[in-house]
PDB file of C-alpha atoms in Angstrom:
ATOM      1  CA  MET A 735       0.194   0.109  -0.021  1.00 48.00           C
ATOM      2  CA  CYS A 736       3.045   2.538   0.763  1.00 45.00           C
ATOM      3  CA  GLU A 737       4.271   2.129  -2.821  1.00 46.00           C
ATOM      4  CA  ALA A 738       0.493   2.652  -4.174  1.00 45.00           C
ATOM      5  CA  VAL A 739       0.630   6.046  -2.187  1.00 43.00           C
ATOM      6  CA  VAL A 740       3.830   6.933  -3.461  1.00 43.00           C
ATOM      7  CA  GLN A 741       2.797   6.414  -6.937  1.00 47.00           C
ATOM      8  CA  ARG A 742      -0.419   8.052  -6.825  1.00 47.00           C
ATOM      9  CA  PHE A 743       1.025  11.223  -5.020  1.00 42.00           C
ATOM     10  CA  PRO A 744       4.374  11.496  -6.171  1.00 46.00           C
ATOM     11  CA  TYR A 745       4.466  15.529  -6.293  1.00 43.00           C
ATOM     12  CA  LEU A 746       3.795  15.304  -2.524  1.00 40.00           C
ATOM     13  CA  LEU A 747       7.303  13.702  -1.489  1.00 38.00           C
ATOM     14  CA  HIS A 748       8.486  16.328  -4.106  1.00 39.00           C
ATOM     15  CA  THR A 749       6.585  19.351  -2.236  1.00 36.00           C
ATOM     16  CA  VAL A 750       7.978  18.530   1.136  1.00 37.00           C
ATOM     17  CA  VAL A 751      11.542  18.102  -0.026  1.00 38.00           C
ATOM     18  CA  LEU A 752      10.983  21.930  -1.744  1.00 35.00           C
ATOM     19  CA  ALA A 753       9.710  23.160   1.372  1.00 37.00           C
ATOM     20  CA  ILE A 754      12.452  21.680   3.640  1.00 36.00           C
ATOM     21  CA  ALA A 755      14.930  23.176   1.273  1.00 39.00           C
ATOM     22  CA  GLY A 756      13.314  26.513   1.019  1.00 41.00           C
ATOM     23  CA  LEU A 757      13.317  26.352   5.026  1.00 36.00           C
ATOM     24  CA  ILE A 758      16.799  25.382   5.117  1.00 38.00           C
ATOM     25  CA  ASN A 759      17.656  28.219   2.640  1.00 44.00           C
ATOM     26  CA  GLY A 760      15.502  30.968   4.819  1.00 44.00           C
ATOM     27  CA  MET A 761      17.350  29.655   8.014  1.00 40.00           C
ATOM     28  CA  SER A 762      20.757  29.921   6.165  1.00 38.00           C
ATOM     29  CA  SER A 763      19.746  33.514   5.040  1.00 42.00           C
ATOM     30  CA  VAL A 764      18.860  34.385   8.777  1.00 43.00           C
ATOM     31  CA  ASN A 765      22.252  33.026  10.041  1.00 43.00           C
ATOM     32  CA  ALA A 766      24.289  35.219   7.222  1.00 44.00           C
ATOM     33  CA  GLN A 767      22.206  38.184   8.305  1.00 51.00           C
ATOM     34  CA  GLN A 768      22.962  37.841  11.956  1.00 56.00           C
ATOM     35  CA  ASN A 769      26.735  37.076  11.235  1.00 79.00           C
ATOM     36  CA  LEU A 770      27.634  40.201   9.699  1.00 85.00           C
ATOM     37  CA  PRO A 771      30.755  41.886  10.206  1.00 90.00           C
ATOM     38  CA  ALA A 772      30.605  45.655  11.870  1.00 88.00           C
ATOM     39  CA  CYS A 773      30.868  48.293   9.309  1.00 88.00           C
ATOM     40  CA  GLN A 774      34.085  49.720   9.110  1.00 88.00           C
ATOM     41  CA  PRO A 775      34.305  53.281  10.551  1.00 85.00           C
ATOM     42  CA  PRO A 776      34.974  56.207   7.732  1.00 86.00           C
ATOM     43  CA  ASN A 777      38.363  57.520   7.048  1.00 86.00           C
ATOM     44  CA  ALA A 778      39.568  61.072   8.115  1.00 83.00           C
ATOM     45  CA  GLY A 779      37.719  63.488   5.931  1.00 82.00           C
ATOM     46  CA  GLU A 780      35.293  60.832   4.591  1.00 86.00           C
ATOM     47  CA  TYR A 781      31.474  60.966   4.777  1.00 86.00           C
ATOM     48  CA  LEU A 782      29.975  57.855   4.814  1.00 86.00           C
ATOM     49  CA  LEU A 783      26.328  57.177   3.465  1.00 88.00           C
ATOM     50  CA  LEU A 784      24.591  53.906   5.451  1.00 87.00           C
ATOM     51  CA  ILE A 785      21.406  52.721   4.166  1.00 89.00           C
ATOM     52  CA  VAL A 786      19.276  50.509   6.503  1.00 85.00           C
ATOM     53  CA  SER A 787      18.383  47.431   4.320  1.00 90.00           C
ATOM     54  CA  PRO A 788      17.367  44.916   6.841  1.00 88.00           C
ATOM     55  CA  THR A 789      16.487  42.380   4.106  1.00 91.00           C
ATOM     56  CA  ALA A 790      17.838  40.455   1.219  1.00 91.00           C
ATOM     57  CA  GLU A 791      15.233  41.979  -1.058  1.00 93.00           C
ATOM     58  CA  ASN A 792      16.151  45.543   0.065  1.00 91.00           C
ATOM     59  CA  GLN A 793      19.829  44.762  -0.492  1.00 91.00           C
ATOM     60  CA  LYS A 794      18.829  43.495  -3.921  1.00 91.00           C
ATOM     61  CA  GLN A 795      17.147  46.564  -4.816  1.00 91.00           C
ATOM     62  CA  LEU A 796      19.852  49.145  -3.822  1.00 91.00           C
ATOM     63  CA  ARG A 797      22.288  46.750  -5.978  1.00 89.00           C
ATOM     64  CA  ASN A 798      19.883  47.288  -8.952  1.00 90.00           C
ATOM     65  CA  ALA A 799      19.903  51.116  -8.140  1.00 90.00           C
ATOM     66  CA  LEU A 800      23.306  51.698  -7.425  1.00 90.00           C
ATOM     67  CA  PRO A 801      26.233  52.568 -10.290  1.00 90.00           C
ATOM     68  CA  THR A 802      29.251  50.248 -10.463  1.00 85.00           C
ATOM     69  CA  GLU A 803      31.540  52.908  -9.678  1.00 85.00           C
ATOM     70  CA  LEU A 804      30.108  53.044  -5.924  1.00 86.00           C
ATOM     71  CA  LYS A 805      31.589  50.559  -3.929  1.00 85.00           C
ATOM     72  CA  SER A 806      28.799  49.128  -1.479  1.00 89.00           C
ATOM     73  CA  THR A 807      29.085  46.354   1.293  1.00 91.00           C
ATOM     74  CA  THR A 808      26.681  44.791   3.942  1.00 92.00           C
ATOM     75  CA  CYS A 809      27.414  45.226   7.565  1.00 92.00           C
ATOM     76  CA  GLN A 810      25.881  45.527  10.959  1.00 88.00           C
ATOM     77  CA  TYR A 811      25.751  49.174  12.342  1.00 82.00           C
ATOM     78  CA  LEU A 812      24.501  49.276  15.999  1.00 74.00           C
ATOM     79  CA  SER A 813      21.477  47.334  15.772  1.00 75.00           C
ATOM     80  CA  ASP A 814      20.559  47.490  12.046  1.00 81.00           C
ATOM     81  CA  THR A 815      21.817  45.770   9.034  1.00 88.00           C
ATOM     82  CA  VAL A 816      23.058  48.307   6.589  1.00 89.00           C
ATOM     83  CA  THR A 817      24.216  48.939   3.064  1.00 92.00           C
ATOM     84  CA  ARG A 818      27.712  50.978   3.573  1.00 93.00           C
ATOM     85  CA  ILE A 819      28.618  53.266   0.977  1.00 92.00           C
ATOM     86  CA  GLY A 820      31.826  55.300   1.269  1.00 89.00           C
ATOM     87  CA  GLY A 821      34.472  57.233  -0.621  1.00 88.00           C
ATOM     88  CA  PHE A 822      32.389  60.617  -0.423  1.00 89.00           C
ATOM     89  CA  ASN A 823      34.624  63.758   0.005  1.00 87.00           C
ATOM     90  CA  LYS A 824      31.787  66.261   0.516  1.00 85.00           C
ATOM     91  CA  ILE A 825      28.590  66.252   2.530  1.00 80.00           C
ATOM     92  CA  ASP A 826      26.692  67.394  -0.262  1.00 83.00           C
ATOM     93  CA  ASP A 827      27.562  64.319  -2.334  1.00 87.00           C
ATOM     94  CA  ALA A 828      26.633  62.262   0.228  1.00 85.00           C
ATOM     95  CA  GLN A 829      23.122  63.961   1.005  1.00 83.00           C
ATOM     96  CA  ARG A 830      22.409  63.906  -2.946  1.00 86.00           C
ATOM     97  CA  TRP A 831      23.068  60.329  -3.096  1.00 89.00           C
ATOM     98  CA  ALA A 832      20.887  59.803   0.141  1.00 85.00           C
ATOM     99  CA  ARG A 833      17.729  61.551  -1.102  1.00 84.00           C
ATOM    100  CA  TYR A 834      18.332  59.448  -4.729  1.00 89.00           C
ATOM    101  CA  ILE A 835      18.047  56.249  -3.027  1.00 88.00           C
ATOM    102  CA  ASN A 836      14.978  57.128  -0.836  1.00 84.00           C
ATOM    103  CA  ASN A 837      13.189  58.652  -4.185  1.00 86.00           C
ATOM    104  CA  ILE A 838      14.224  55.645  -6.119  1.00 88.00           C
ATOM    105  CA  VAL A 839      14.115  52.389  -3.581  1.00 88.00           C
ATOM    106  CA  GLY A 840      12.239  54.404  -0.242  1.00 86.00           C
ATOM    107  CA  LEU A 841      14.967  53.495   1.927  1.00 84.00           C
ATOM    108  CA  SER A 842      16.213  55.772   4.621  1.00 79.00           C
ATOM    109  CA  GLY A 843      20.075  56.858   4.830  1.00 77.00           C
ATOM    110  CA  ILE A 844      22.351  57.780   7.812  1.00 79.00           C
ATOM    111  CA  ILE A 845      25.441  60.280   7.148  1.00 81.00           C
ATOM    112  CA  THR A 846      28.324  60.044   9.178  1.00 79.00           C
ATOM    113  CA  THR A 847      31.893  60.955   9.379  1.00 77.00           C
ATOM    114  CA  LYS A 848      34.864  60.569  11.879  1.00 70.00           C
ATOM    115  CA  PRO A 849      35.474  63.299  14.329  1.00 59.00           C
ATOM    116  CA  ALA A 850      38.892  65.092  14.093  1.00 51.00           C
ATOM    117  CA  ASP A 851      41.314  63.728  16.948  1.00 48.00           C
ATOM    118  CA  VAL A 852      41.905  65.961  19.584  1.00 42.00           C
ATOM    119  CA  GLN A 853      44.571  66.197  22.625  1.00 43.00           C
ATOM    120  CA  ALA A 854      42.200  66.391  25.384  1.00 40.00           C
ATOM    121  CA  PRO A 855      38.309  66.445  25.443  1.00 43.00           C
ATOM    122  CA  GLN A 856      36.499  69.574  25.596  1.00 46.00           C
ATOM    123  CA  ALA A 857      33.351  70.693  28.046  1.00 45.00           C
ATOM    124  CA  VAL A 858      30.159  71.023  25.687  1.00 44.00           C
ATOM    125  CA  SER A 859      29.510  74.616  25.024  1.00 44.00           C
ATOM    126  CA  PHE A 860      26.729  76.531  23.365  1.00 43.00           C
ATOM    127  CA  LYS A 861      28.359  79.683  22.086  1.00 48.00           C
ATOM    128  CA  PRO A 862      28.442  81.420  19.333  1.00 61.00           C
ATOM    129  CA  GLN A 863      31.413  79.774  17.888  1.00 76.00           C
ATOM    130  CA  ALA A 864      32.731  76.721  16.599  1.00 85.00           C
ATOM    131  CA  LEU A 865      31.621  73.277  18.634  1.00 89.00           C
ATOM    132  CA  GLY A 866      34.376  71.413  20.570  1.00 88.00           C
ATOM    133  CA  GLU A 867      35.046  67.645  20.155  1.00 88.00           C
ATOM    134  CA  GLY A 868      32.069  65.040  19.536  1.00 88.00           C
ATOM    135  CA  TYR A 869      29.035  64.523  17.640  1.00 89.00           C
ATOM    136  CA  ALA A 870      26.249  66.971  15.850  1.00 91.00           C
ATOM    137  CA  VAL A 871      23.215  65.617  14.649  1.00 92.00           C
ATOM    138  CA  LEU A 872      21.818  68.161  11.817  1.00 92.00           C
ATOM    139  CA  VAL A 873      18.670  68.492  10.658  1.00 90.00           C
ATOM    140  CA  ASP A 874      18.035  70.037   6.972  1.00 87.00           C
ATOM    141  CA  TYR A 875      15.105  72.235   7.635  1.00 85.00           C
ATOM    142  CA  PHE A 876      14.742  73.206   3.427  1.00 81.00           C
ATOM    143  CA  ASN A 877      14.076  77.169   4.709  1.00 79.00           C
ATOM    144  CA  ARG A 878      11.296  75.687   6.453  1.00 81.00           C
ATOM    145  CA  PRO A 879      11.556  77.084  10.167  1.00 79.00           C
ATOM    146  CA  GLU A 880       8.519  75.739  11.519  1.00 81.00           C
ATOM    147  CA  LEU A 881      10.252  72.402  11.233  1.00 85.00           C
ATOM    148  CA  ALA A 882      11.931  73.343  14.587  1.00 86.00           C
ATOM    149  CA  SER A 883       9.118  72.351  16.782  1.00 89.00           C
ATOM    150  CA  ASP A 884       8.660  69.044  15.410  1.00 90.00           C
ATOM    151  CA  VAL A 885      12.420  68.258  15.713  1.00 91.00           C
ATOM    152  CA  GLU A 886      12.079  69.466  19.270  1.00 91.00           C
ATOM    153  CA  LYS A 887       9.316  66.838  19.879  1.00 90.00           C
ATOM    154  CA  VAL A 888      11.169  64.195  18.520  1.00 90.00           C
ATOM    155  CA  VAL A 889      14.357  65.297  20.425  1.00 90.00           C
ATOM    156  CA  GLU A 890      12.324  66.030  23.403  1.00 89.00           C
ATOM    157  CA  GLY A 891      14.201  69.048  24.074  1.00 88.00           C
ATOM    158  CA  ASP A 892      15.507  72.582  22.683  1.00 89.00           C
ATOM    159  CA  ILE A 893      17.309  72.655  19.523  1.00 90.00           C
ATOM    160  CA  GLY A 894      19.891  75.157  18.295  1.00 88.00           C
ATOM    161  CA  PHE A 895      20.446  76.758  14.693  1.00 89.00           C
ATOM    162  CA  ALA A 896      24.023  75.941  13.209  1.00 90.00           C
ATOM    163  CA  SER A 897      26.269  76.458  10.278  1.00 88.00           C
ATOM    164  CA  TYR A 898      27.944  73.781   8.650  1.00 87.00           C
ATOM    165  CA  GLY A 899      29.691  73.492   5.021  1.00 80.00           C
ATOM    166  CA  GLN A 900      28.446  77.275   4.500  1.00 80.00           C
ATOM    167  CA  ARG A 901      24.963  75.912   4.991  1.00 85.00           C
ATOM    168  CA  PRO A 902      22.450  76.494   7.655  1.00 89.00           C
ATOM    169  CA  TYR A 903      20.741  73.727   9.758  1.00 91.00           C
ATOM    170  CA  LEU A 904      18.850  72.769  12.806  1.00 92.00           C
ATOM    171  CA  LEU A 905      21.268  71.805  15.417  1.00 93.00           C
ATOM    172  CA  ALA A 906      19.259  68.501  17.018  1.00 93.00           C
ATOM    173  CA  VAL A 907      22.068  67.251  19.165  1.00 92.00           C
ATOM    174  CA  TYR A 908      25.356  68.089  20.194  1.00 93.00           C
ATOM    175  CA  THR A 909      27.092  65.431  22.197  1.00 91.00           C
ATOM    176  CA  THR A 910      30.624  63.501  22.945  1.00 91.00           C
ATOM    177  CA  ASN A 911      28.358  60.231  23.213  1.00 90.00           C
ATOM    178  CA  GLN A 912      28.584  58.583  19.835  1.00 86.00           C
ATOM    179  CA  LYS A 913      25.583  55.892  20.995  1.00 87.00           C
ATOM    180  CA  GLU A 914      23.415  58.839  21.647  1.00 90.00           C
ATOM    181  CA  ALA A 915      24.200  60.550  18.571  1.00 89.00           C
ATOM    182  CA  HIS A 916      23.635  57.829  16.479  1.00 87.00           C
ATOM    183  CA  ASN A 917      20.461  56.802  18.178  1.00 89.00           C
ATOM    184  CA  THR A 918      19.148  60.701  17.935  1.00 91.00           C
ATOM    185  CA  LEU A 919      19.690  60.139  14.331  1.00 89.00           C
ATOM    186  CA  LYS A 920      17.821  56.931  13.716  1.00 88.00           C
ATOM    187  CA  LYS A 921      15.058  58.688  15.259  1.00 89.00           C
ATOM    188  CA  LEU A 922      14.827  61.539  13.225  1.00 90.00           C
ATOM    189  CA  ASN A 923      15.432  59.236  10.002  1.00 84.00           C
ATOM    190  CA  GLU A 924      12.763  57.087  11.074  1.00 86.00           C
ATOM    191  CA  ARG A 925      10.412  60.355  11.579  1.00 86.00           C
ATOM    192  CA  GLY A 926      11.027  61.799   7.886  1.00 84.00           C
ATOM    193  CA  PHE A 927      13.336  64.013   8.394  1.00 87.00           C
ATOM    194  CA  VAL A 928      16.694  64.455   6.442  1.00 86.00           C
ATOM    195  CA  ALA A 929      19.560  64.329   9.042  1.00 88.00           C
ATOM    196  CA  TYR A 930      23.032  63.954   9.187  1.00 87.00           C
ATOM    197  CA  LEU A 931      25.667  63.011  11.916  1.00 87.00           C
ATOM    198  CA  VAL A 932      29.037  64.964  11.484  1.00 86.00           C
ATOM    199  CA  ASP A 933      32.071  65.963  13.304  1.00 86.00           C
ATOM    200  CA  SER A 934      31.074  68.593  15.703  1.00 88.00           C
ATOM    201  CA  ARG A 935      34.543  70.751  15.554  1.00 87.00           C
ATOM    202  CA  LYS A 936      33.416  71.339  11.816  1.00 87.00           C
ATOM    203  CA  VAL A 937      30.198  73.305  13.223  1.00 90.00           C
ATOM    204  CA  THR A 938      29.387  76.859  13.850  1.00 89.00           C
ATOM    205  CA  LEU A 939      26.820  77.339  16.539  1.00 90.00           C
ATOM    206  CA  LEU A 940      24.838  80.644  15.423  1.00 87.00           C
ATOM    207  CA  ARG A 941      22.067  80.246  18.249  1.00 85.00           C
ATOM    208  CA  SER A 942      21.552  77.730  21.174  1.00 80.00           C
ATOM    209  CA  ASN A 943      17.993  78.038  21.035  1.00 78.00           C
ATOM    210  CA  VAL A 944      15.829  78.640  18.006  1.00 73.00           C
ATOM    211  CA  ARG A 945      13.193  80.420  19.980  1.00 66.00           C
TER     212      ARG A 945
END
């Protein structure tokens, strides 16, 4: 009777085999995502674009959208799986590609750079002058100052007005804590703001409070 069942329903065995193979492939994919290497930090003077791409489909979409001259790798950034795109010498170039990817693929990006080395840490000071050592999270407000109140709600605190690369930005956070800066950046990007993480020593504070 067993032989009769096999002969009558041969496709069942084929289906089971395919299901098991699919399960194994899925588990392998999950394990591969979990075992990703940590992202390499940017070089001095380099702007790094990190595109949050947690799934294999996201990564495939990115590969199809990016030109071959842009070298990208998949890696782990804090708790996120991202596609790392480096080699930008100007923040404007990184911003342009971040907007392009968001428009074409719908994925958000994080721009980060390496703070310059200093001999000794400096105290956080919100005076109309260049900021000290640490990280600054800037928000492009596109000449819409009314966005300041929305940014304040996200960061749950006062924000400033700053200049970076001869362009004005809202200063969401200035801190020496790398994790705090990254978490704030991620939160702002998730809320739809165009935010960047930069070397705070290259930022000039114009006003410590926009109000």
